[in-house]
């Protein structure tokens, strides 16, 4: 019979007798003991799931593993708390508890008939009758028992076992549950056996064997969490038992629960210290006197390793020193604790007369080499290098074959402290012997060579590794990077192609259930052993401890990379052609590219909401549109895991995001240093002719949440402007200057910066007179004029943080085409609204007038420059612009009064000369502009006089500074044109030789 056979009935409604008995039992359940109440609740759920199961279902009718151990511990803790306080004790029945429900006469008659059929040997009839009994009243214990016997007689032990388990829920016998657990285990129903062992513990918490069997079974099938819970429950009954701790430790380490493991070992160590203060005691298992009463050096080393793993190196040092002292029977010698060093275990007198505590000479007590190794690692990692190296030298004097793992850990400690010169010889010693060499050792040797600048040696080691295992793509990528620095691009390209080819051939990951559930299984639970493990393979998620470890490795990678950049920077700034300068520059660029890509791939730094600053990768926890083919698979997997975890945890942190505190660094490098790195990287790329990539990097960083503040935004834009000017990309210069004008509304400095960046040249002029810039400045000019003369017509727009027009249908056009520069969604105290101007601004009118002048719109130029002149009549630049505009308008055909315009131009030019020559000295600029004006009018005799004065002034300047020629070359060129057109070729030739020859 299958449990699913109950579904053959057309209805499962309870009879009135069943309802009354259920109601009565529910009232009695209020007074049941806690464990029995939970077991009967499990029975109710089992029956309910049986009734709701589909007809076609034959396996896993519950589809759920019930591990109730955590709940049992919580209930037990509450019971203990009640017992200690005397409050809230559970009520018990006064007259005892009846052994079952009250059965109706119909059910009793059916049970009698089923029993009689079984006695008569009519098994099938008995089965049918008992099924009907269970349908009416599932709590009839005898019906389950008779059904189990029937199936056992029919040679169906699995079904019989299943029915006995169902019946065991109704009479709470711990011994029966234990027998059922053993039978389930023998039949291979491991999940069912775990369930039965859990019921044994619920009913009889003193049965330690059941807990031990449950833990061993869970460990055997790979259910580490259940095994941990069982061992913890066992440890509660036998506190500080070292055998249990020994079994529990690998489980906690596998689950990354280091803090609990440390807590348990700390408690055990403290217990044995108090119990056996002399360092010796009787082992309860053997009855012999042993060091520590059973708590040996191994347990102390385990605790020290746990401390070192968690970064508590000071605690590791303390437990090694005090623990070994205690085992040596010197526990009372507390004076050694006053020494900050480890002099009590020194083997020589090298400390005499030096250091703190010099009156305490070295003790020269023996110390096991394994304990000394832990001291060496802890000392090195906390930065006590001298002390750590003293211990390490003793450990390294041992045979490398016997103590290879200790050698590796010491070398790794040196490597983590960036002491590559000390780590390299140890790795080389390990790599020389086939028994101690490994891929990790060889990779570390290569990394040490790389970090020490010995690139050729690093390449040789990588080549050796690839000769042993050509499938290591990450090694190929590292070697390709070194080849690129060493100017061997063909070798590097060949390795990259190999990696691309191998990635294309790699099969897709598939999830295979190695142990599918048997479709004919009669277990109450799914018995697949891969159920829990499949979660990681299906979703690709890592656990939170694994993500922390992954983030720690990436942080170490950033630290090493940034330190290497700082070391290479002075070499890179050496004069071009200096020995090693070019090699350092290429290596700096390669390393900087890795760090820049890592920053740009981190999605947490580029969130949609700019008002949400960067708060760290994980709670005390990457995306590039086109990935480079040179990125290895490990980096890709790391990025994806971090992104998945970020998405999963972002919902949990959504309500707390505004309360969290922003951080000022990313992977231990401050954002200020990151910004400096981006700018240096962009400048070098631009200098080497790769402006597009430099501009892409700066524009991407510009939208990062780490640089949402106004100062950082301005700095990045200035860097972009510098790169664009060097590459002569003046439209980009105009774009960034427009951003400054928008952000810093009603300020003149962005206008002056625009003029300075577009100082001269045809390309700069084309960008200066672009129609988009003209329209933008015209809108700004209107806003400025409205702010001065009609403030009520303006309104404050909170989202773009700008003032705009308030008239209906005439909103500020500049608001729509300019993005929110800082991502601020409203006003704040840090960035208040800019104050409205109180007087007219000649700068923006003069700038717009000069744009019109450069575009040959002379009439418009005169109009706006006259406005600027009214606001500032003593500015020589405005006067010069008006002179040039009037002169240009006079030369046009549409001019209606040329003489008036020429007279006006000469008047402004005279005003310009008066303003520029404030001290009465001659100015080559003034003379040149007068000469250029007369040349424009065709008055060559007057123009020649002024050009010759420019050359005379230049002659005087060259006497004191030969390189200062002022405007002599421009004046000489214009003067030579006049000489050639008037037939004075000899004079023009003299000018060519003197001023226009390189």
Short mmCIF file of N, CA and C in Angstrom, two decimals, residues 690-774:
data_model
loop_
_atom_site.label_atom_id
_atom_site.label_comp_id
_atom_site.label_asym_id
_atom_site.label_seq_id
_atom_site.Cartn_x
_atom_site.Cartn_y
_atom_site.Cartn_z
N UNK A 690 45.68 58.46 -27.97
CA UNK A 690 44.46 57.67 -27.77
C UNK A 690 43.45 58.50 -26.99
N UNK A 691 43.06 59.63 -27.61
CA UNK A 691 42.15 60.54 -26.92
C UNK A 691 40.77 59.93 -26.71
N UNK A 692 40.30 59.12 -27.65
CA UNK A 692 38.94 58.56 -27.55
C UNK A 692 38.76 57.75 -26.27
N UNK A 693 39.75 56.89 -25.96
CA UNK A 693 39.64 56.08 -24.74
C UNK A 693 39.74 56.95 -23.49
N UNK A 694 40.63 57.95 -23.53
CA UNK A 694 40.76 58.85 -22.38
C UNK A 694 39.45 59.59 -22.12
N UNK A 695 38.83 60.08 -23.19
CA UNK A 695 37.56 60.79 -23.03
C UNK A 695 36.46 59.85 -22.53
N UNK A 696 36.46 58.60 -22.99
CA UNK A 696 35.47 57.63 -22.53
C UNK A 696 35.62 57.36 -21.04
N UNK A 697 36.86 57.19 -20.59
CA UNK A 697 37.10 56.92 -19.17
C UNK A 697 36.63 58.08 -18.31
N UNK A 698 37.00 59.30 -18.67
CA UNK A 698 36.63 60.47 -17.87
C UNK A 698 35.12 60.69 -17.88
N UNK A 699 34.48 60.49 -19.02
CA UNK A 699 33.02 60.65 -19.07
C UNK A 699 32.31 59.59 -18.25
N UNK A 700 32.86 58.38 -18.22
CA UNK A 700 32.25 57.31 -17.42
C UNK A 700 32.41 57.60 -15.93
N UNK A 701 33.59 58.02 -15.53
CA UNK A 701 33.83 58.34 -14.12
C UNK A 701 32.97 59.52 -13.69
N UNK A 702 32.65 60.39 -14.63
CA UNK A 702 31.86 61.58 -14.32
C UNK A 702 30.48 61.23 -13.77
N UNK A 703 29.94 60.07 -14.14
CA UNK A 703 28.60 59.68 -13.68
C UNK A 703 28.66 58.74 -12.49
N UNK A 704 29.83 58.55 -11.89
CA UNK A 704 29.95 57.67 -10.73
C UNK A 704 29.38 58.35 -9.49
N UNK A 705 28.75 57.54 -8.64
CA UNK A 705 28.24 58.07 -7.37
C UNK A 705 29.36 58.53 -6.45
N UNK A 706 30.55 58.02 -6.66
CA UNK A 706 31.68 58.40 -5.81
C UNK A 706 32.09 59.85 -6.06
N UNK A 707 31.76 60.39 -7.23
CA UNK A 707 32.19 61.74 -7.59
C UNK A 707 30.97 62.60 -7.95
N UNK A 708 29.92 62.48 -7.17
CA UNK A 708 28.71 63.26 -7.42
C UNK A 708 28.79 64.67 -6.87
N UNK A 709 29.78 64.95 -6.01
CA UNK A 709 29.88 66.30 -5.44
C UNK A 709 30.39 67.27 -6.50
N UNK A 710 30.11 68.53 -6.28
CA UNK A 710 30.41 69.55 -7.28
C UNK A 710 31.90 69.71 -7.52
N UNK A 711 32.71 69.62 -6.47
CA UNK A 711 34.15 69.81 -6.64
C UNK A 711 34.74 68.71 -7.52
N UNK A 712 34.34 67.47 -7.29
CA UNK A 712 34.86 66.37 -8.11
C UNK A 712 34.38 66.49 -9.55
N UNK A 713 33.12 66.89 -9.73
CA UNK A 713 32.60 67.06 -11.08
C UNK A 713 33.40 68.12 -11.84
N UNK A 714 33.70 69.23 -11.17
CA UNK A 714 34.48 70.28 -11.82
C UNK A 714 35.89 69.80 -12.16
N UNK A 715 36.49 69.05 -11.26
CA UNK A 715 37.85 68.55 -11.50
C UNK A 715 37.88 67.63 -12.72
N UNK A 716 36.92 66.72 -12.81
CA UNK A 716 36.89 65.78 -13.93
C UNK A 716 36.65 66.52 -15.24
N UNK A 717 35.77 67.51 -15.22
CA UNK A 717 35.50 68.27 -16.45
C UNK A 717 36.73 69.08 -16.88
N UNK A 718 37.46 69.62 -15.92
CA UNK A 718 38.69 70.34 -16.28
C UNK A 718 39.70 69.40 -16.91
N UNK A 719 39.80 68.18 -16.38
CA UNK A 719 40.70 67.20 -16.98
C UNK A 719 40.24 66.85 -18.39
N UNK A 720 38.95 66.72 -18.61
CA UNK A 720 38.43 66.44 -19.95
C UNK A 720 38.74 67.58 -20.91
N UNK A 721 38.63 68.82 -20.42
CA UNK A 721 38.95 69.97 -21.26
C UNK A 721 40.43 69.97 -21.63
N UNK A 722 41.29 69.65 -20.67
CA UNK A 722 42.74 69.63 -20.95
C UNK A 722 43.06 68.59 -22.02
N UNK A 723 42.45 67.40 -21.91
CA UNK A 723 42.70 66.36 -22.91
C UNK A 723 42.17 66.80 -24.27
N UNK A 724 41.00 67.41 -24.30
CA UNK A 724 40.41 67.82 -25.57
C UNK A 724 41.24 68.92 -26.24
N UNK A 725 41.78 69.85 -25.47
CA UNK A 725 42.62 70.92 -26.04
C UNK A 725 43.88 70.31 -26.64
N UNK A 726 44.49 69.34 -25.93
CA UNK A 726 45.71 68.71 -26.45
C UNK A 726 45.43 67.97 -27.75
N UNK A 727 44.25 67.34 -27.83
CA UNK A 727 43.90 66.59 -29.04
C UNK A 727 43.20 67.46 -30.07
N UNK A 728 43.05 68.77 -29.78
CA UNK A 728 42.39 69.72 -30.68
C UNK A 728 40.97 69.29 -31.00
N UNK A 729 40.27 68.78 -30.00
CA UNK A 729 38.87 68.43 -30.15
C UNK A 729 38.04 69.55 -29.49
N UNK A 730 37.95 70.67 -30.21
CA UNK A 730 37.33 71.86 -29.62
C UNK A 730 35.82 71.74 -29.41
N UNK A 731 35.07 70.97 -30.21
CA UNK A 731 33.66 70.78 -29.85
C UNK A 731 33.47 70.17 -28.47
N UNK A 732 34.37 69.25 -28.09
CA UNK A 732 34.30 68.69 -26.73
C UNK A 732 34.61 69.75 -25.69
N UNK A 733 35.56 70.64 -26.01
CA UNK A 733 35.88 71.73 -25.09
C UNK A 733 34.65 72.61 -24.86
N UNK A 734 33.97 72.94 -25.95
CA UNK A 734 32.77 73.78 -25.83
C UNK A 734 31.70 73.09 -25.00
N UNK A 735 31.54 71.78 -25.21
CA UNK A 735 30.52 71.04 -24.47
C UNK A 735 30.76 71.11 -22.96
N UNK A 736 32.00 70.87 -22.54
CA UNK A 736 32.29 70.90 -21.10
C UNK A 736 32.21 72.32 -20.56
N UNK A 737 32.62 73.30 -21.34
CA UNK A 737 32.50 74.69 -20.87
C UNK A 737 31.03 75.07 -20.71
N UNK A 738 30.19 74.58 -21.60
CA UNK A 738 28.76 74.84 -21.45
C UNK A 738 28.23 74.25 -20.13
N UNK A 739 28.74 73.06 -19.75
CA UNK A 739 28.32 72.46 -18.48
C UNK A 739 28.70 73.37 -17.32
N UNK A 740 29.91 73.94 -17.38
CA UNK A 740 30.33 74.86 -16.32
C UNK A 740 29.41 76.09 -16.27
N UNK A 741 29.04 76.60 -17.44
CA UNK A 741 28.17 77.78 -17.47
C UNK A 741 26.80 77.45 -16.88
N UNK A 742 26.31 76.22 -17.15
CA UNK A 742 25.01 75.82 -16.63
C UNK A 742 25.07 75.63 -15.11
N UNK A 743 26.11 74.92 -14.66
CA UNK A 743 26.21 74.60 -13.24
C UNK A 743 26.44 75.87 -12.42
N UNK A 744 27.37 76.71 -12.87
CA UNK A 744 27.73 77.93 -12.13
C UNK A 744 27.00 79.11 -12.77
N UNK A 745 25.72 79.16 -12.57
CA UNK A 745 24.90 80.19 -13.19
C UNK A 745 25.23 81.57 -12.61
N UNK A 746 25.24 82.57 -13.49
CA UNK A 746 25.49 83.97 -13.13
C UNK A 746 26.93 84.18 -12.65
N UNK A 747 27.86 83.32 -13.05
CA UNK A 747 29.28 83.50 -12.74
C UNK A 747 30.03 83.79 -14.03
N UNK A 748 31.04 84.67 -13.95
CA UNK A 748 31.80 85.05 -15.14
C UNK A 748 32.99 84.15 -15.41
N UNK A 749 33.47 83.40 -14.40
CA UNK A 749 34.67 82.59 -14.62
C UNK A 749 34.48 81.53 -15.70
N UNK A 750 33.33 80.82 -15.78
CA UNK A 750 33.16 79.88 -16.89
C UNK A 750 33.22 80.55 -18.26
N UNK A 751 32.74 81.82 -18.35
CA UNK A 751 32.81 82.55 -19.63
C UNK A 751 34.25 82.85 -19.98
N UNK A 752 35.02 83.28 -19.00
CA UNK A 752 36.44 83.57 -19.26
C UNK A 752 37.20 82.29 -19.63
N UNK A 753 36.83 81.15 -18.97
CA UNK A 753 37.48 79.88 -19.28
C UNK A 753 37.18 79.45 -20.71
N UNK A 754 35.94 79.70 -21.17
CA UNK A 754 35.58 79.37 -22.55
C UNK A 754 36.44 80.16 -23.53
N UNK A 755 36.62 81.44 -23.27
CA UNK A 755 37.45 82.28 -24.15
C UNK A 755 38.91 81.82 -24.13
N UNK A 756 39.42 81.45 -22.96
CA UNK A 756 40.82 81.03 -22.86
C UNK A 756 41.05 79.71 -23.58
N UNK A 757 40.06 78.79 -23.50
CA UNK A 757 40.23 77.48 -24.12
C UNK A 757 40.14 77.55 -25.64
N UNK A 758 39.45 78.57 -26.17
CA UNK A 758 39.31 78.74 -27.62
C UNK A 758 40.10 79.97 -28.05
N UNK A 759 41.38 80.03 -27.67
CA UNK A 759 42.15 81.25 -27.83
C UNK A 759 42.43 81.58 -29.28
N UNK A 760 42.87 80.61 -30.09
CA UNK A 760 43.25 80.93 -31.46
C UNK A 760 43.20 79.67 -32.31
N UNK A 761 43.24 79.88 -33.62
CA UNK A 761 43.24 78.75 -34.54
C UNK A 761 41.92 78.61 -35.26
N UNK A 762 41.99 78.03 -36.48
CA UNK A 762 40.78 77.88 -37.27
C UNK A 762 39.78 76.92 -36.61
N UNK A 763 40.27 75.79 -36.08
CA UNK A 763 39.37 74.81 -35.45
C UNK A 763 38.71 75.41 -34.22
N UNK A 764 39.46 76.15 -33.43
CA UNK A 764 38.88 76.78 -32.24
C UNK A 764 37.84 77.83 -32.65
N UNK A 765 38.13 78.54 -33.74
CA UNK A 765 37.17 79.56 -34.20
C UNK A 765 35.88 78.91 -34.68
N UNK A 766 36.00 77.79 -35.39
CA UNK A 766 34.79 77.09 -35.85
C UNK A 766 33.93 76.66 -34.67
N UNK A 767 34.56 76.16 -33.60
CA UNK A 767 33.78 75.76 -32.41
C UNK A 767 33.21 76.98 -31.70
N UNK A 768 33.94 78.12 -31.77
CA UNK A 768 33.50 79.33 -31.09
C UNK A 768 32.25 79.90 -31.71
N UNK A 769 32.11 79.79 -33.03
CA UNK A 769 30.97 80.41 -33.71
C UNK A 769 29.88 79.37 -34.02
N UNK A 770 29.93 78.20 -33.39
CA UNK A 770 28.90 77.19 -33.62
C UNK A 770 27.53 77.71 -33.20
N UNK A 771 26.52 77.33 -33.95
CA UNK A 771 25.18 77.86 -33.68
C UNK A 771 24.65 77.40 -32.32
N UNK A 772 25.00 76.17 -31.92
CA UNK A 772 24.52 75.69 -30.62
C UNK A 772 25.06 76.54 -29.47
N UNK A 773 26.33 76.91 -29.56
CA UNK A 773 26.90 77.76 -28.52
C UNK A 773 26.28 79.15 -28.54
N UNK A 774 26.02 79.67 -29.73
CA UNK A 774 25.37 80.99 -29.82
C UNK A 774 23.99 80.98 -29.16
#
